[in-house]
Amino acid sequence: MADPTPPTIRPGRLDDVADVLALMDRATAWLVSIGRADQWGSEPHSTNPKRIAQIEGFARGGGLWIAEIGGSTVGALSVGQALPYAPPVDEPELYVQLLISDRSPAARGAGAVLLAHARELAVRQGVGLLRLDCFAGGEGALVRYYEAQGFTPGQAFTVAQPFGEWPGQVLSLRL
């Protein structure tokens, strides 16, 4: 069997917002199907005005990047300033605000390719710290994924959500 085609990465635009929200909706449906509604809730992101505005803001701000295979969106990354709930740092950083990839076999590895792109962006900007946060529940599976990508766990935190307290974990990567 041949290796899957790696995705190409391009800057995101406002007309990519629907595709990004569709990726998030599919991920949420999958999370709900495995009993993990505590990660993103159970409602579609594509009908949530706050989430739509957030993704549009990522696109307008220039931090949105799209991973494509054969012209189809298989992942998205947004980088920029730390999100409001993230503990501050005393040095310049690039913050991964969003990382989402499709669960299809063709898209396998898209998240790692997007994280490598985030590292490249940080290096180009002369920034020595790349940070992100993720869901810390679910027996820490997502935290372990980011550790496998070279990130080191830092401060844990919680964010109040309509569906309950969301346990988060900040992770960092020195460049």
CSV table of C-alpha atoms in Angstrom, one decimal:
chain,number,residue,atom,x,y,z
A,1,MET,CA,0.0,0.0,0.0
A,2,ALA,CA,1.4,3.4,-0.9
A,3,ASP,CA,1.9,6.1,1.6
A,4,PRO,CA,-0.9,8.6,1.9
A,5,THR,CA,-0.5,11.9,0.1
A,6,PRO,CA,0.6,14.5,2.5
A,7,PRO,CA,-1.6,17.6,2.7
A,8,THR,CA,-0.6,20.9,1.3
A,9,ILE,CA,-0.9,23.9,3.6
A,10,ARG,CA,-2.2,27.2,2.4
A,11,PRO,CA,-3.5,30.4,4.1
A,12,GLY,CA,-7.1,30.3,5.2
A,13,ARG,CA,-9.7,32.7,4.0
A,14,LEU,CA,-13.2,33.6,5.0
A,15,ASP,CA,-14.6,31.2,2.4
A,16,ASP,CA,-12.9,28.4,4.3
A,17,VAL,CA,-14.9,29.0,7.5
A,18,ALA,CA,-17.7,26.6,6.5
A,19,ASP,CA,-15.2,23.8,5.9
A,20,VAL,CA,-13.5,24.4,9.2
A,21,LEU,CA,-16.8,24.3,11.0
A,22,ALA,CA,-17.8,21.1,9.1
A,23,LEU,CA,-14.6,19.5,10.4
A,24,MET,CA,-15.4,20.6,13.9
A,25,ASP,CA,-19.0,19.3,13.6
A,26,ARG,CA,-17.8,15.9,12.4
A,27,ALA,CA,-15.2,15.8,15.2
A,28,THR,CA,-17.9,16.6,17.8
A,29,ALA,CA,-20.3,13.9,16.4
A,30,TRP,CA,-17.4,11.4,16.7
A,31,LEU,CA,-16.6,12.6,20.3
A,32,VAL,CA,-20.2,12.2,21.3
A,33,SER,CA,-20.3,8.7,19.7
A,34,ILE,CA,-17.5,7.6,22.0
A,35,GLY,CA,-18.9,9.2,25.1
A,36,ARG,CA,-16.8,12.3,25.2
A,37,ALA,CA,-19.4,15.1,24.9
A,38,ASP,CA,-17.5,16.8,27.8
A,39,GLN,CA,-14.8,17.8,25.3
A,40,TRP,CA,-16.8,20.0,22.9
A,41,GLY,CA,-20.4,19.5,24.0
A,42,SER,CA,-22.9,17.8,21.6
A,43,GLU,CA,-24.2,20.7,19.5
A,44,PRO,CA,-22.8,21.5,16.0
A,45,HIS,CA,-20.3,24.3,15.9
A,46,SER,CA,-21.7,25.4,12.5
A,47,THR,CA,-24.9,26.7,14.2
A,48,ASN,CA,-23.2,28.4,17.1
A,49,PRO,CA,-22.8,32.2,16.5
A,50,LYS,CA,-19.9,32.5,18.9
A,51,ARG,CA,-18.0,29.7,17.3
A,52,ILE,CA,-18.7,31.0,13.8
A,53,ALA,CA,-17.5,34.5,14.8
A,54,GLN,CA,-14.3,32.9,16.4
A,55,ILE,CA,-13.4,31.0,13.2
A,56,GLU,CA,-14.2,34.1,11.0
A,57,GLY,CA,-11.9,36.1,13.3
A,58,PHE,CA,-9.1,33.6,12.9
A,59,ALA,CA,-9.5,34.0,9.1
A,60,ARG,CA,-9.7,37.8,9.2
A,61,GLY,CA,-6.7,37.9,11.5
A,62,GLY,CA,-4.4,36.1,9.1
A,63,GLY,CA,-3.7,33.2,11.5
A,64,LEU,CA,-5.9,30.5,9.8
A,65,TRP,CA,-4.1,27.8,7.8
A,66,ILE,CA,-5.8,25.0,5.8
A,67,ALA,CA,-4.5,21.5,5.1
A,68,GLU,CA,-5.8,20.1,1.8
A,69,ILE,CA,-5.5,16.9,-0.1
A,70,GLY,CA,-6.8,16.8,-3.6
A,71,GLY,CA,-8.6,20.1,-3.1
A,72,SER,CA,-10.5,18.9,-0.1
A,73,THR,CA,-10.0,20.4,3.4
A,74,VAL,CA,-8.6,17.8,5.8
A,75,GLY,CA,-7.4,20.1,8.6
A,76,ALA,CA,-7.1,23.6,9.9
A,77,LEU,CA,-4.8,25.4,12.2
A,78,SER,CA,-5.0,28.9,13.7
A,79,VAL,CA,-2.1,30.6,15.3
A,80,GLY,CA,-1.8,34.0,17.0
A,81,GLN,CA,-2.2,35.4,20.5
A,82,ALA,CA,-3.0,33.2,23.4
A,83,LEU,CA,-6.7,32.7,24.1
A,84,PRO,CA,-8.1,34.7,27.0
A,85,TYR,CA,-8.2,31.8,29.5
A,86,ALA,CA,-4.5,30.7,28.9
A,87,PRO,CA,-2.1,31.6,31.6
A,88,PRO,CA,0.2,34.5,30.4
A,89,VAL,CA,3.9,34.1,29.7
A,90,ASP,CA,6.7,36.7,30.0
A,91,GLU,CA,8.1,36.2,26.6
A,92,PRO,CA,7.1,36.3,22.9
A,93,GLU,CA,5.2,33.3,21.8
A,94,LEU,CA,3.0,31.9,19.0
A,95,TYR,CA,-0.1,30.2,20.3
A,96,VAL,CA,-2.0,27.5,18.5
A,97,GLN,CA,-5.6,28.7,18.9
A,98,LEU,CA,-7.1,25.8,16.9
A,99,LEU,CA,-6.0,22.5,15.5
A,100,ILE,CA,-8.6,20.2,13.8
A,101,SER,CA,-8.2,17.4,11.3
A,102,ASP,CA,-10.5,15.0,9.6
A,103,ARG,CA,-10.6,11.5,10.9
A,104,SER,CA,-10.6,9.9,7.5
A,105,PRO,CA,-7.7,7.5,6.6
A,106,ALA,CA,-6.6,9.9,3.8
A,107,ALA,CA,-6.1,12.7,6.4
A,108,ARG,CA,-4.0,10.7,8.8
A,109,GLY,CA,-1.1,12.8,9.9
A,110,ALA,CA,-2.6,16.1,8.9
A,111,GLY,CA,-2.5,17.3,12.5
A,112,ALA,CA,1.2,16.6,12.7
A,113,VAL,CA,1.8,18.4,9.4
A,114,LEU,CA,-0.1,21.4,10.7
A,115,LEU,CA,1.8,21.5,14.0
A,116,ALA,CA,5.1,21.4,12.0
A,117,HIS,CA,3.8,24.4,10.0
A,118,ALA,CA,3.1,26.2,13.3
A,119,ARG,CA,6.7,25.5,14.4
A,120,GLU,CA,8.0,26.9,11.1
A,121,LEU,CA,5.8,30.0,11.5
A,122,ALA,CA,7.2,30.6,15.0
A,123,VAL,CA,10.8,30.2,13.8
A,124,ARG,CA,10.2,32.6,10.9
A,125,GLN,CA,8.8,35.1,13.4
A,126,GLY,CA,11.8,34.7,15.6
A,127,VAL,CA,9.7,33.3,18.5
A,128,GLY,CA,11.2,30.7,20.8
A,129,LEU,CA,8.0,29.4,22.4
A,130,LEU,CA,5.0,27.7,20.8
A,131,ARG,CA,2.1,27.0,23.1
A,132,LEU,CA,-1.3,25.5,22.9
A,133,ASP,CA,-4.0,24.1,25.1
A,134,CYS,CA,-6.2,21.1,24.8
A,135,PHE,CA,-8.9,19.1,26.6
A,136,ALA,CA,-7.3,17.3,29.6
A,137,GLY,CA,-10.1,14.9,30.2
A,138,GLY,CA,-10.7,11.6,28.4
A,139,GLU,CA,-7.9,9.9,30.4
A,140,GLY,CA,-5.5,12.5,28.9
A,141,ALA,CA,-5.5,11.1,25.4
A,142,LEU,CA,-5.1,14.5,23.7
A,143,VAL,CA,-2.4,15.6,26.1
A,144,ARG,CA,-0.5,12.4,25.2
A,145,TYR,CA,-0.9,13.2,21.5
A,146,TYR,CA,0.7,16.6,22.0
A,147,GLU,CA,3.5,15.1,24.1
A,148,ALA,CA,4.2,12.7,21.2
A,149,GLN,CA,4.5,15.8,19.0
A,150,GLY,CA,7.2,17.2,21.3
A,151,PHE,CA,5.2,19.5,23.6
A,152,THR,CA,5.7,19.5,27.4
A,153,PRO,CA,2.7,19.8,29.7
A,154,GLY,CA,2.4,23.0,31.8
A,155,GLN,CA,-0.4,24.5,33.8
A,156,ALA,CA,-3.8,22.8,34.1
A,157,PHE,CA,-6.9,25.0,34.2
A,158,THR,CA,-10.7,24.8,33.9
A,159,VAL,CA,-13.1,26.8,31.8
A,160,ALA,CA,-16.8,27.0,32.6
A,161,GLN,CA,-18.9,25.8,29.7
A,162,PRO,CA,-22.7,25.4,29.2
A,163,PHE,CA,-22.2,21.6,29.4
A,164,GLY,CA,-20.0,21.8,32.6
A,165,GLU,CA,-16.4,22.5,33.6
A,166,TRP,CA,-13.9,22.0,30.8
A,167,PRO,CA,-10.6,20.6,32.1
A,168,GLY,CA,-7.7,22.1,30.1
A,169,GLN,CA,-4.0,21.6,29.8
A,170,VAL,CA,-1.4,24.1,28.5
A,171,LEU,CA,1.5,22.6,26.6
A,172,SER,CA,4.6,24.2,25.3
A,173,LEU,CA,7.4,23.6,22.9
A,174,ARG,CA,10.7,25.4,23.0
A,175,LEU,CA,12.1,26.2,19.6
